[in-house]
mmCIF file of C-alpha atoms and ligand atoms in Angstrom:
data_model
loop_
_atom_site.group_PDB
_atom_site.id
_atom_site.type_symbol
_atom_site.label_atom_id
_atom_site.label_comp_id
_atom_site.label_asym_id
_atom_site.label_seq_id
_atom_site.Cartn_x
_atom_site.Cartn_y
_atom_site.Cartn_z
ATOM 1 C CA MET A 98 130.727 76.139 88.878
ATOM 2 C CA PRO A 99 127.506 75.474 86.932
ATOM 3 C CA SER A 100 124.673 77.349 88.458
ATOM 4 C CA ASP A 101 122.689 74.259 89.283
ATOM 5 C CA LEU A 102 125.509 73.115 91.511
ATOM 6 C CA ARG A 103 125.508 76.282 93.462
ATOM 7 C CA PRO A 104 124.773 75.721 97.066
ATOM 8 C CA TYR A 105 121.373 77.309 97.903
ATOM 9 C CA VAL A 106 121.899 80.261 100.153
ATOM 10 C CA GLY A 107 118.426 81.698 100.717
ATOM 11 C CA ALA A 108 117.225 85.201 101.430
ATOM 12 C CA HIS A 109 119.269 87.641 103.457
ATOM 13 C CA ILE A 110 117.311 88.179 106.651
ATOM 14 C CA VAL A 111 117.392 91.914 107.533
ATOM 15 C CA ASP A 112 118.270 92.405 111.116
ATOM 16 C CA GLY A 113 115.853 95.307 112.189
ATOM 17 C CA LYS A 114 116.764 94.865 115.802
ATOM 18 C CA SER A 115 120.405 95.580 115.314
ATOM 19 C CA LEU A 116 119.832 98.473 112.901
ATOM 20 C CA SER A 117 117.299 99.912 115.404
ATOM 21 C CA LEU A 118 119.861 99.952 118.109
ATOM 22 C CA ASP A 119 122.439 101.641 115.884
ATOM 23 C CA ILE A 120 119.873 104.345 115.164
ATOM 24 C CA GLN A 121 119.014 104.591 118.857
ATOM 25 C CA ARG A 122 122.646 105.168 119.725
ATOM 26 C CA GLU A 123 122.760 108.036 117.192
ATOM 27 C CA VAL A 124 119.641 109.482 118.784
ATOM 28 C CA ALA A 125 121.180 109.206 122.267
ATOM 29 C CA GLU A 126 124.133 111.306 121.065
ATOM 30 C CA GLY A 127 121.749 113.992 119.745
ATOM 31 C CA VAL A 128 119.742 113.873 122.969
ATOM 32 C CA SER A 129 123.113 114.340 124.979
ATOM 33 C CA ALA A 130 123.950 117.365 122.873
ATOM 34 C CA LEU A 131 120.584 118.938 123.716
ATOM 35 C CA ASN A 132 121.073 118.073 127.420
ATOM 36 C CA GLU A 133 124.369 119.880 127.326
ATOM 37 C CA ARG A 134 122.414 122.944 126.156
ATOM 38 C CA GLY A 135 120.049 122.494 129.206
ATOM 39 C CA VAL A 136 117.219 120.959 127.081
ATOM 40 C CA GLU A 137 115.514 117.738 128.310
ATOM 41 C CA VAL A 138 113.734 115.714 125.734
ATOM 42 C CA ARG A 139 110.350 114.340 126.609
ATOM 43 C CA LEU A 140 107.838 112.113 124.849
ATOM 44 C CA ALA A 141 104.174 111.869 126.069
ATOM 45 C CA VAL A 142 102.361 108.674 125.373
ATOM 46 C CA VAL A 143 98.631 108.411 125.733
ATOM 47 C CA ILE A 144 97.004 104.983 125.864
ATOM 48 C CA ALA A 145 93.331 104.550 126.378
ATOM 49 C CA GLY A 146 91.988 101.047 127.370
ATOM 50 C CA ASP A 147 93.633 97.762 128.109
ATOM 51 C CA ASP A 148 94.396 96.140 124.662
ATOM 52 C CA PRO A 149 97.264 93.812 125.670
ATOM 53 C CA ALA A 150 99.295 94.294 122.301
ATOM 54 C CA SER A 151 99.022 98.128 122.714
ATOM 55 C CA HIS A 152 100.456 97.888 126.235
ATOM 56 C CA VAL A 153 103.355 95.794 124.965
ATOM 57 C CA TYR A 154 104.007 98.393 122.204
ATOM 58 C CA VAL A 155 103.859 101.195 124.716
ATOM 59 C CA ARG A 156 106.260 99.406 127.110
ATOM 60 C CA ASN A 157 108.749 98.916 124.294
ATOM 61 C CA LYS A 158 108.481 102.593 123.377
ATOM 62 C CA GLU A 159 109.243 103.512 127.023
ATOM 63 C CA ARG A 160 112.300 101.200 127.067
ATOM 64 C CA ALA A 161 113.603 102.788 123.835
ATOM 65 C CA CYS A 162 113.143 106.272 125.400
ATOM 66 C CA GLU A 163 115.294 105.059 128.434
ATOM 67 C CA ARG A 164 118.009 103.796 126.130
ATOM 68 C CA CYS A 165 118.129 107.223 124.160
ATOM 69 C CA GLY A 166 117.981 109.397 127.336
ATOM 70 C CA ILE A 167 114.479 110.674 126.411
ATOM 71 C CA LEU A 168 112.107 111.138 129.392
ATOM 72 C CA SER A 169 108.713 109.735 128.952
ATOM 73 C CA THR A 170 105.337 110.486 130.368
ATOM 74 C CA ARG A 171 102.601 107.971 130.128
ATOM 75 C CA ILE A 172 98.995 108.811 130.354
ATOM 76 C CA ASP A 173 96.703 105.972 130.980
ATOM 77 C CA MET A 174 92.980 106.516 130.240
ATOM 78 C CA PRO A 175 90.036 104.256 130.655
ATOM 79 C CA SER A 176 88.556 102.208 127.779
ATOM 80 C CA THR A 177 85.346 104.231 128.171
ATOM 81 C CA SER A 178 87.197 107.478 127.255
ATOM 82 C CA ASN A 179 85.408 109.492 124.560
ATOM 83 C CA LEU A 180 86.859 111.815 121.881
ATOM 84 C CA GLU A 181 86.322 115.037 123.847
ATOM 85 C CA GLU A 182 88.201 113.623 126.912
ATOM 86 C CA MET A 183 91.072 112.348 124.770
ATOM 87 C CA ILE A 184 91.296 115.698 122.797
ATOM 88 C CA GLU A 185 91.354 117.513 126.249
ATOM 89 C CA VAL A 186 94.473 115.471 127.332
ATOM 90 C CA VAL A 187 96.128 116.221 123.974
ATOM 91 C CA GLU A 188 95.422 119.891 124.323
ATOM 92 C CA GLN A 189 97.074 119.918 127.742
ATOM 93 C CA LEU A 190 100.154 118.190 126.302
ATOM 94 C CA ASN A 191 100.226 120.644 123.354
ATOM 95 C CA SER A 192 100.530 123.655 125.671
ATOM 96 C CA ASP A 193 103.056 122.035 128.050
ATOM 97 C CA PRO A 194 106.467 123.285 126.960
ATOM 98 C CA SER A 195 108.296 120.408 128.623
ATOM 99 C CA ILE A 196 106.582 117.982 126.227
ATOM 100 C CA HIS A 197 108.232 117.774 122.789
ATOM 101 C CA GLY A 198 106.465 114.751 121.316
ATOM 102 C CA ILE A 199 102.966 113.332 121.672
ATOM 103 C CA LEU A 200 101.765 109.904 120.685
ATOM 104 C CA VAL A 201 98.312 108.645 121.095
ATOM 105 C CA GLN A 202 98.445 104.730 120.797
ATOM 106 C CA SER A 203 96.228 103.224 118.268
ATOM 107 C CA PRO A 204 93.590 101.671 118.313
ATOM 108 C CA ALA A 205 91.636 104.267 120.282
ATOM 109 C CA PRO A 206 88.521 103.102 122.122
ATOM 110 C CA ASP A 207 85.541 102.020 119.941
ATOM 111 C CA GLY A 208 83.713 105.011 118.579
ATOM 112 C CA VAL A 209 86.731 107.409 119.052
ATOM 113 C CA ASN A 210 87.581 109.062 115.684
ATOM 114 C CA GLU A 211 91.329 108.600 115.283
ATOM 115 C CA LEU A 212 91.525 111.161 112.485
ATOM 116 C CA ALA A 213 90.119 113.795 114.948
ATOM 117 C CA ILE A 214 92.785 112.803 117.443
ATOM 118 C CA ALA A 215 95.509 112.928 114.918
ATOM 119 C CA SER A 216 94.522 116.533 113.874
ATOM 120 C CA SER A 217 94.365 117.733 117.476
ATOM 121 C CA ILE A 218 98.042 117.144 118.059
ATOM 122 C CA LEU A 219 100.313 120.188 117.296
ATOM 123 C CA PRO A 220 102.032 119.317 114.018
ATOM 124 C CA GLN A 221 105.504 120.060 115.541
ATOM 125 C CA LYS A 222 104.824 117.690 118.328
ATOM 126 C CA ASP A 223 103.240 114.946 116.161
ATOM 127 C CA VAL A 224 105.965 112.370 116.290
ATOM 128 C CA ASP A 225 103.677 109.764 114.607
ATOM 129 C CA GLY A 226 103.612 111.902 111.595
ATOM 130 C CA PHE A 227 99.773 111.343 111.224
ATOM 131 C CA HIS A 228 98.700 115.017 111.353
ATOM 132 C CA PRO A 229 97.307 116.201 108.034
ATOM 133 C CA ILE A 230 99.905 118.939 107.842
ATOM 134 C CA ASN A 231 102.713 116.388 108.105
ATOM 135 C CA LEU A 232 101.209 113.970 105.700
ATOM 136 C CA GLY A 233 100.517 116.982 103.367
ATOM 137 C CA ARG A 234 104.316 117.805 103.620
ATOM 138 C CA LEU A 235 105.078 114.226 102.666
ATOM 139 C CA VAL A 236 102.802 114.452 99.536
ATOM 140 C CA GLN A 237 104.632 117.728 98.587
ATOM 141 C CA GLY A 238 108.141 116.323 99.070
ATOM 142 C CA ASP A 239 108.761 118.868 101.842
ATOM 143 C CA SER A 240 111.353 117.538 104.161
ATOM 144 C CA MET A 241 110.290 119.922 107.052
ATOM 145 C CA GLY A 242 107.615 117.510 108.309
ATOM 146 C CA LEU A 243 107.673 114.589 110.746
ATOM 147 C CA LEU A 244 107.273 111.312 108.707
ATOM 148 C CA PRO A 245 105.217 108.241 109.832
ATOM 149 C CA CYS A 246 107.554 105.851 111.678
ATOM 150 C CA THR A 247 106.796 102.507 110.100
ATOM 151 C CA PRO A 248 107.318 103.556 106.441
ATOM 152 C CA SER A 249 110.365 105.699 107.291
ATOM 153 C CA GLY A 250 111.779 102.643 109.214
ATOM 154 C CA VAL A 251 111.275 100.507 106.091
ATOM 155 C CA MET A 252 113.108 103.190 104.015
ATOM 156 C CA ARG A 253 116.076 102.916 106.369
ATOM 157 C CA MET A 254 116.141 99.125 105.962
ATOM 158 C CA LEU A 255 116.122 99.490 102.157
ATOM 159 C CA ASP A 256 118.884 102.099 102.530
ATOM 160 C CA SER A 257 121.045 99.860 104.642
ATOM 161 C CA SER A 258 120.972 97.080 102.015
ATOM 162 C CA ASP A 259 122.559 97.577 98.564
ATOM 163 C CA VAL A 260 119.229 97.398 96.755
ATOM 164 C CA ARG A 261 118.609 99.930 94.040
ATOM 165 C CA LEU A 262 115.419 101.749 94.271
ATOM 166 C CA GLU A 263 115.703 103.987 91.178
ATOM 167 C CA GLY A 264 113.939 102.310 88.301
ATOM 168 C CA SER A 265 112.646 99.500 90.470
ATOM 169 C CA ARG A 266 109.153 98.214 90.615
ATOM 170 C CA ALA A 267 107.575 98.342 94.120
ATOM 171 C CA VAL A 268 104.296 96.912 95.167
ATOM 172 C CA VAL A 269 102.703 98.031 98.483
ATOM 173 C CA LEU A 270 100.078 95.565 99.781
ATOM 174 C CA GLY A 271 97.642 97.533 101.928
ATOM 175 C CA ARG A 272 96.411 101.118 101.794
ATOM 176 C CA SER A 273 96.286 102.212 105.469
ATOM 177 C CA ARG A 274 96.756 105.822 106.576
ATOM 178 C CA ILE A 275 99.605 104.649 108.908
ATOM 179 C CA VAL A 276 101.561 102.389 106.731
ATOM 180 C CA GLY A 277 100.461 101.636 103.014
ATOM 181 C CA MET A 278 99.732 105.095 101.716
ATOM 182 C CA PRO A 279 102.734 106.948 103.199
ATOM 183 C CA MET A 280 104.897 103.940 102.271
ATOM 184 C CA ALA A 281 103.843 104.331 98.681
ATOM 185 C CA LEU A 282 104.674 107.970 98.702
ATOM 186 C CA MET A 283 108.106 107.542 100.125
ATOM 187 C CA LEU A 284 108.989 104.816 97.609
ATOM 188 C CA ALA A 285 107.898 107.060 94.669
ATOM 189 C CA GLN A 286 109.256 110.338 95.963
ATOM 190 C CA LYS A 287 112.141 112.073 94.206
ATOM 191 C CA GLY A 288 115.437 110.591 95.359
ATOM 192 C CA SER A 289 113.846 107.240 95.958
ATOM 193 C CA ASP A 290 112.422 106.976 92.373
ATOM 194 C CA ALA A 291 110.661 103.505 92.482
ATOM 195 C CA THR A 292 107.605 103.011 90.383
ATOM 196 C CA VAL A 293 104.825 102.048 92.832
ATOM 197 C CA THR A 294 101.665 100.058 92.646
ATOM 198 C CA ILE A 295 99.279 99.926 95.576
ATOM 199 C CA VAL A 296 97.400 96.691 95.876
ATOM 200 C CA HIS A 297 94.348 96.350 98.115
ATOM 201 C CA SER A 298 91.363 94.120 98.877
ATOM 202 C CA ARG A 299 89.486 95.225 95.674
ATOM 203 C CA THR A 300 92.563 94.597 93.481
ATOM 204 C CA SER A 301 92.241 91.817 90.944
ATOM 205 C CA GLU A 302 95.144 89.518 90.138
ATOM 206 C CA ILE A 303 96.940 90.502 93.257
ATOM 207 C CA GLU A 304 99.317 87.545 93.076
ATOM 208 C CA SER A 305 100.556 88.205 89.532
ATOM 209 C CA ILE A 306 101.117 91.970 90.327
ATOM 210 C CA CYS A 307 103.029 91.198 93.441
ATOM 211 C CA SER A 308 105.113 88.604 91.578
ATOM 212 C CA GLU A 309 106.471 91.324 89.389
ATOM 213 C CA ALA A 310 107.748 93.545 92.305
ATOM 214 C CA ASP A 311 111.423 94.078 92.914
ATOM 215 C CA ILE A 312 110.296 95.439 96.335
ATOM 216 C CA LEU A 313 107.273 94.028 97.900
ATOM 217 C CA VAL A 314 105.829 95.648 101.127
ATOM 218 C CA ALA A 315 103.176 93.556 102.795
ATOM 219 C CA ALA A 316 101.132 95.611 105.313
ATOM 220 C CA VAL A 317 97.714 94.009 105.616
ATOM 221 C CA GLY A 318 97.846 92.081 108.910
ATOM 222 C CA SER A 319 96.774 88.636 107.460
ATOM 223 C CA ALA A 320 99.007 85.891 108.644
ATOM 224 C CA HIS A 321 101.203 84.240 105.957
ATOM 225 C CA MET A 322 99.071 85.657 103.142
ATOM 226 C CA VAL A 323 102.071 86.273 100.896
ATOM 227 C CA GLY A 324 103.252 82.846 99.675
ATOM 228 C CA PRO A 325 106.339 82.043 97.684
ATOM 229 C CA GLN A 326 104.445 82.074 94.332
ATOM 230 C CA TRP A 327 103.613 85.774 95.039
ATOM 231 C CA VAL A 328 107.384 86.724 95.022
ATOM 232 C CA LYS A 329 109.796 87.505 92.297
ATOM 233 C CA PRO A 330 113.110 85.584 92.673
ATOM 234 C CA GLY A 331 115.640 87.886 94.510
ATOM 235 C CA ALA A 332 113.005 90.441 95.509
ATOM 236 C CA PHE A 333 113.248 92.574 98.678
ATOM 237 C CA VAL A 334 110.290 91.532 100.808
ATOM 238 C CA VAL A 335 109.261 93.721 103.686
ATOM 239 C CA ASP A 336 106.873 92.105 106.250
ATOM 240 C CA VAL A 337 105.007 94.844 108.216
ATOM 241 C CA GLY A 338 102.181 92.550 109.398
ATOM 242 C CA ILE A 339 102.038 91.128 112.780
ATOM 243 C CA SER A 340 99.241 88.662 113.863
ATOM 244 C CA ARG A 341 98.923 86.388 116.811
ATOM 245 C CA ILE A 342 98.529 82.760 115.728
ATOM 246 C CA GLU A 343 98.542 79.470 117.498
ATOM 247 C CA GLY A 344 102.177 79.108 118.579
ATOM 248 C CA GLY A 345 103.226 82.710 118.425
ATOM 249 C CA LEU A 346 103.473 85.671 116.264
ATOM 250 C CA ALA A 347 103.177 85.654 112.385
ATOM 251 C CA GLY A 348 103.838 88.233 109.707
ATOM 252 C CA ASP A 349 102.064 88.638 106.315
ATOM 253 C CA VAL A 350 104.818 86.733 104.604
ATOM 254 C CA ALA A 351 104.852 82.934 104.582
ATOM 255 C CA PRO A 352 108.156 81.425 105.897
ATOM 256 C CA GLU A 353 108.846 79.652 102.539
ATOM 257 C CA VAL A 354 109.224 83.051 100.804
ATOM 258 C CA SER A 355 112.798 83.081 102.193
ATOM 259 C CA GLU A 356 113.577 80.374 99.677
ATOM 260 C CA ILE A 357 112.711 82.707 96.761
ATOM 261 C CA ALA A 358 113.417 86.285 97.956
ATOM 262 C CA GLY A 359 116.713 88.013 98.091
ATOM 263 C CA TRP A 360 115.991 89.738 101.293
ATOM 264 C CA VAL A 361 113.256 89.307 103.834
ATOM 265 C CA THR A 362 112.506 91.294 107.023
ATOM 266 C CA PRO A 363 111.686 88.833 109.897
ATOM 267 C CA VAL A 364 108.655 88.975 112.317
ATOM 268 C CA PRO A 365 109.365 89.678 115.067
ATOM 269 C CA GLY A 366 112.688 91.571 114.834
ATOM 270 C CA GLY A 367 112.309 93.428 111.571
ATOM 271 C CA VAL A 368 110.004 96.322 110.916
ATOM 272 C CA GLY A 369 108.759 96.519 114.596
ATOM 273 C CA PRO A 370 112.019 97.625 116.198
ATOM 274 C CA MET A 371 112.643 100.043 113.297
ATOM 275 C CA THR A 372 109.354 101.738 113.863
ATOM 276 C CA ILE A 373 110.371 102.401 117.467
ATOM 277 C CA ALA A 374 113.820 103.736 116.296
ATOM 278 C CA MET A 375 112.165 106.119 114.008
ATOM 279 C CA LEU A 376 109.892 107.334 116.803
ATOM 280 C CA MET A 377 112.923 108.129 118.811
ATOM 281 C CA LYS A 378 114.425 109.957 115.863
ATOM 282 C CA ASN A 379 111.226 111.980 115.307
ATOM 283 C CA THR A 380 111.192 112.849 118.974
ATOM 284 C CA LEU A 381 114.646 114.190 118.754
ATOM 285 C CA SER A 382 113.906 116.083 115.495
ATOM 286 C CA ALA A 383 110.679 117.580 117.053
ATOM 287 C CA THR A 384 112.664 118.765 120.131
ATOM 288 C CA GLU A 385 115.372 120.328 117.946
ATOM 289 C CA MET A 386 112.758 122.059 115.864
ATOM 290 C CA GLN A 387 111.069 123.416 119.161
ATOM 291 C CA THR A 388 114.150 124.545 120.898
ATOM 292 C CA THR A 389 116.392 126.167 118.112
HETATM 293 N N1 LIG B 148 99.585 101.187 116.902
HETATM 294 C C1 LIG B 148 100.255 100.406 116.138
HETATM 295 N N2 LIG B 148 101.235 101.048 115.457
HETATM 296 C C2 LIG B 148 101.176 102.346 115.933
HETATM 297 C C3 LIG B 148 101.973 103.471 115.638
HETATM 298 O O1 LIG B 148 103.001 103.511 114.774
HETATM 299 N N3 LIG B 148 101.600 104.613 116.288
HETATM 300 C C4 LIG B 148 100.529 104.662 117.133
HETATM 301 N N4 LIG B 148 100.273 105.799 117.689
HETATM 302 N N5 LIG B 148 99.790 103.603 117.382
HETATM 303 C C5 LIG B 148 100.160 102.407 116.845
#
């Protein structure tokens, strides 16, 4: 059939929710094996203040813990909490052997230095993977560390498709400590072997750089910023952004991109559930490391 008569199919929508549940089932098996050895797995989540989105995220993490058989302890702190008070809570959790993973929900209250909080968590309990030792291990290609959950979830989504990373051009839009920077490292590391460009607010000709990407990861938090003209036909487009707009939630990627791309991750139901799955996986790994 001539190609112009081929029916238009559109991008494959990557089902992060279903993949996340598969991973959580695997984690539940690992947790059962630890339970049989008499080890209970416990994650502590610290949340300061009343940011509604953060409370939704924390509730989703607690639900995932229930699915995986992981016990969770939630510590609610007031929005007036300062750095010293938050570090005091972290230090109590660090020294409690029944707690295997510690997560301090971001954003912290105004004026609280998140880097100082990340550094105060014991690296072996740092299930967010934000401690400088864990990020340093990622830079060095040392697989002993706990990896940041969102970029490792994206790597699992790429893995589950038949997209070839070796020799591909990847563009990461955004340079945050939590997503953009570790994402770029994971894509470039040995074994993944993509050639990576990081694009940020000071980059010129963003659109033309993005339009050459075989893999485009958008992580800026700007609703529908990536339009179809930014996307190479057939590209794998990962949408990490999530913004509240009139009428619901929006990713960084405009809906029309699915007419150009080969794969698109949806918002919601894409990267978000994968982040939670990787948090569960990190909590299991942290417990295994602490108890064997
Ligand atoms: N807030 C938004 N995403 C995250 C995350 O991955 N970890 C933490 N601790 N806070 C967040």
